[in-house]
């Protein structure tokens, strides 16, 4: 028997201004996208912004529903919109921002398991790393690839 170890690295920043210009623009877009949240049940507003290989940014926000499972997270709203509208373009990066009643939280909003799986699929489709940026007030995390959020990604392709 051998014990194996998985090493995960991510960067922590203390403000959006510390990010490089592209990431900063995407992080800001995620914060802006929070205004599109429809969250009458949780009141937790989440915005997401996807950057395509062309540089184009596609935004999404969480959409809740009285039949709870029918709602959708911000990340998948953004990724599915990007996938449907620009099917031939790779997704290179996604930024996420969230907070109660639309006020950016102090702790980064981390994507749920289902959203990580969808990120993984688009990363595989692109054949290149998809970076994930989580934005909070005074704390930003950047993961260079989805593997760091979903080790041992399932991949049947
Ligand atoms: N939510 C997201 O939009 N993204 C996540 O990664 C986690 C949770 C949404 C779903 C629901 O509308 C609200 O946040 C509270 O769970």
mmCIF file of N, CA, C and O in Angstrom, residues 50-51 79 90-94 115-116 118-124 126-133 143-149:
data_model
loop_
_atom_site.group_PDB
_atom_site.id
_atom_site.type_symbol
_atom_site.label_atom_id
_atom_site.label_comp_id
_atom_site.label_asym_id
_atom_site.label_seq_id
_atom_site.Cartn_x
_atom_site.Cartn_y
_atom_site.Cartn_z
ATOM 1 N N UNK A 50 -17.770 34.573 -17.740
ATOM 2 C CA UNK A 50 -16.913 33.633 -18.475
ATOM 3 C C UNK A 50 -16.153 34.400 -19.551
ATOM 4 O O UNK A 50 -16.755 35.207 -20.268
ATOM 5 N N UNK A 51 -14.834 34.163 -19.630
ATOM 6 C CA UNK A 51 -14.076 34.767 -20.740
ATOM 7 C C UNK A 51 -13.786 33.697 -21.791
ATOM 8 O O UNK A 51 -13.287 32.616 -21.472
ATOM 9 N N UNK A 79 -22.003 29.693 -18.122
ATOM 10 C CA UNK A 79 -21.329 28.738 -19.028
ATOM 11 C C UNK A 79 -22.278 28.214 -20.095
ATOM 12 O O UNK A 79 -21.880 28.073 -21.259
ATOM 13 N N UNK A 90 -13.576 28.547 -27.205
ATOM 14 C CA UNK A 90 -13.152 27.951 -25.933
ATOM 15 C C UNK A 90 -13.440 28.888 -24.762
ATOM 16 O O UNK A 90 -13.304 30.097 -24.893
ATOM 17 N N UNK A 91 -13.773 28.296 -23.627
ATOM 18 C CA UNK A 91 -13.880 29.070 -22.382
ATOM 19 C C UNK A 91 -12.514 29.006 -21.705
ATOM 20 O O UNK A 91 -11.966 27.929 -21.517
ATOM 21 N N UNK A 92 -11.978 30.164 -21.357
ATOM 22 C CA UNK A 92 -10.628 30.215 -20.803
ATOM 23 C C UNK A 92 -10.582 30.502 -19.316
ATOM 24 O O UNK A 92 -9.632 30.148 -18.626
ATOM 25 N N UNK A 93 -11.628 31.192 -18.852
ATOM 26 C CA UNK A 93 -11.605 31.621 -17.460
ATOM 27 C C UNK A 93 -13.033 31.904 -16.998
ATOM 28 O O UNK A 93 -13.878 32.296 -17.809
ATOM 29 N N UNK A 94 -13.277 31.708 -15.687
ATOM 30 C CA UNK A 94 -14.586 32.075 -15.133
ATOM 31 C C UNK A 94 -14.364 32.748 -13.785
ATOM 32 O O UNK A 94 -13.527 32.289 -12.984
ATOM 33 N N UNK A 115 -21.423 22.602 -10.586
ATOM 34 C CA UNK A 115 -20.793 23.634 -11.427
ATOM 35 C C UNK A 115 -19.345 23.259 -11.741
ATOM 36 O O UNK A 115 -18.859 23.497 -12.847
ATOM 37 N N UNK A 116 -18.650 22.670 -10.766
ATOM 38 C CA UNK A 116 -17.267 22.229 -11.020
ATOM 39 C C UNK A 116 -17.229 21.177 -12.115
ATOM 40 O O UNK A 116 -16.337 21.155 -12.963
ATOM 41 N N UNK A 118 -19.343 20.847 -14.569
ATOM 42 C CA UNK A 118 -19.610 21.505 -15.853
ATOM 43 C C UNK A 118 -18.367 22.275 -16.317
ATOM 44 O O UNK A 118 -18.001 22.240 -17.491
ATOM 45 N N UNK A 119 -17.686 22.923 -15.371
ATOM 46 C CA UNK A 119 -16.419 23.598 -15.721
ATOM 47 C C UNK A 119 -15.437 22.588 -16.309
ATOM 48 O O UNK A 119 -14.761 22.854 -17.308
ATOM 49 N N UNK A 120 -15.371 21.432 -15.651
ATOM 50 C CA UNK A 120 -14.435 20.388 -16.091
ATOM 51 C C UNK A 120 -14.719 19.980 -17.532
ATOM 52 O O UNK A 120 -13.803 19.792 -18.345
ATOM 53 N N UNK A 121 -15.992 19.862 -17.854
ATOM 54 C CA UNK A 121 -16.369 19.437 -19.214
ATOM 55 C C UNK A 121 -15.926 20.475 -20.251
ATOM 56 O O UNK A 121 -15.392 20.124 -21.300
ATOM 57 N N UNK A 122 -16.160 21.753 -19.953
ATOM 58 C CA UNK A 122 -15.762 22.787 -20.924
ATOM 59 C C UNK A 122 -14.249 22.908 -21.014
ATOM 60 O O UNK A 122 -13.710 23.241 -22.065
ATOM 61 N N UNK A 123 -13.552 22.612 -19.917
ATOM 62 C CA UNK A 123 -12.094 22.599 -19.962
ATOM 63 C C UNK A 123 -11.612 21.469 -20.875
ATOM 64 O O UNK A 123 -10.727 21.661 -21.711
ATOM 65 N N UNK A 124 -12.231 20.299 -20.718
ATOM 66 C CA UNK A 124 -11.879 19.160 -21.574
ATOM 67 C C UNK A 124 -12.185 19.483 -23.038
ATOM 68 O O UNK A 124 -11.389 19.192 -23.931
ATOM 69 N N UNK A 126 -12.199 22.317 -24.462
ATOM 70 C CA UNK A 126 -11.215 23.286 -24.965
ATOM 71 C C UNK A 126 -9.829 22.665 -25.123
ATOM 72 O O UNK A 126 -9.033 23.100 -25.947
ATOM 73 N N UNK A 127 -9.540 21.679 -24.289
ATOM 74 C CA UNK A 127 -8.206 21.080 -24.312
ATOM 75 C C UNK A 127 -7.154 22.001 -23.715
ATOM 76 O O UNK A 127 -5.956 21.821 -23.941
ATOM 77 N N UNK A 128 -7.602 22.990 -22.984
ATOM 78 C CA UNK A 128 -6.681 23.948 -22.329
ATOM 79 C C UNK A 128 -7.231 24.265 -20.948
ATOM 80 O O UNK A 128 -8.445 24.158 -20.731
ATOM 81 N N UNK A 129 -6.360 24.706 -20.022
ATOM 82 C CA UNK A 129 -6.849 24.995 -18.672
ATOM 83 C C UNK A 129 -7.902 26.098 -18.649
ATOM 84 O O UNK A 129 -7.815 27.067 -19.398
ATOM 85 N N UNK A 130 -8.887 25.891 -17.795
ATOM 86 C CA UNK A 130 -9.917 26.910 -17.543
ATOM 87 C C UNK A 130 -9.641 27.423 -16.132
ATOM 88 O O UNK A 130 -9.720 26.652 -15.162
ATOM 89 N N UNK A 131 -9.277 28.672 -16.008
ATOM 90 C CA UNK A 131 -8.978 29.191 -14.670
ATOM 91 C C UNK A 131 -10.254 29.666 -13.989
ATOM 92 O O UNK A 131 -11.229 30.060 -14.644
ATOM 93 N N UNK A 132 -10.241 29.600 -12.661
ATOM 94 C CA UNK A 132 -11.428 29.932 -11.867
ATOM 95 C C UNK A 132 -11.045 30.972 -10.822
ATOM 96 O O UNK A 132 -10.133 30.760 -10.014
ATOM 97 N N UNK A 133 -11.749 32.094 -10.850
ATOM 98 C CA UNK A 133 -11.457 33.205 -9.939
ATOM 99 C C UNK A 133 -12.672 33.421 -9.038
ATOM 100 O O UNK A 133 -13.796 33.545 -9.527
ATOM 101 N N UNK A 143 -7.627 29.900 -9.090
ATOM 102 C CA UNK A 143 -7.202 28.536 -9.362
ATOM 103 C C UNK A 143 -6.885 28.460 -10.850
ATOM 104 O O UNK A 143 -7.707 28.854 -11.678
ATOM 105 N N UNK A 144 -5.719 27.967 -11.203
ATOM 106 C CA UNK A 144 -5.282 27.993 -12.604
ATOM 107 C C UNK A 144 -6.026 27.010 -13.491
ATOM 108 O O UNK A 144 -6.093 27.184 -14.698
ATOM 109 N N UNK A 145 -6.560 25.959 -12.883
ATOM 110 C CA UNK A 145 -7.265 24.951 -13.679
ATOM 111 C C UNK A 145 -8.334 24.272 -12.841
ATOM 112 O O UNK A 145 -8.248 24.270 -11.604
ATOM 113 N N UNK A 146 -9.313 23.701 -13.519
ATOM 114 C CA UNK A 146 -10.447 23.095 -12.810
ATOM 115 C C UNK A 146 -9.992 21.878 -11.990
ATOM 116 O O UNK A 146 -10.560 21.593 -10.938
ATOM 117 N N UNK A 147 -8.933 21.211 -12.462
ATOM 118 C CA UNK A 147 -8.405 20.034 -11.737
ATOM 119 C C UNK A 147 -8.124 20.361 -10.264
ATOM 120 O O UNK A 147 -8.203 19.488 -9.406
ATOM 121 N N UNK A 148 -7.781 21.600 -10.007
ATOM 122 C CA UNK A 148 -7.451 22.003 -8.631
ATOM 123 C C UNK A 148 -8.698 22.109 -7.753
ATOM 124 O O UNK A 148 -8.590 22.170 -6.527
ATOM 125 N N UNK A 149 -9.857 22.173 -8.391
ATOM 126 C CA UNK A 149 -11.121 22.231 -7.639
ATOM 127 C C UNK A 149 -11.862 20.903 -7.710
ATOM 128 O O UNK A 149 -12.801 20.661 -6.959
#
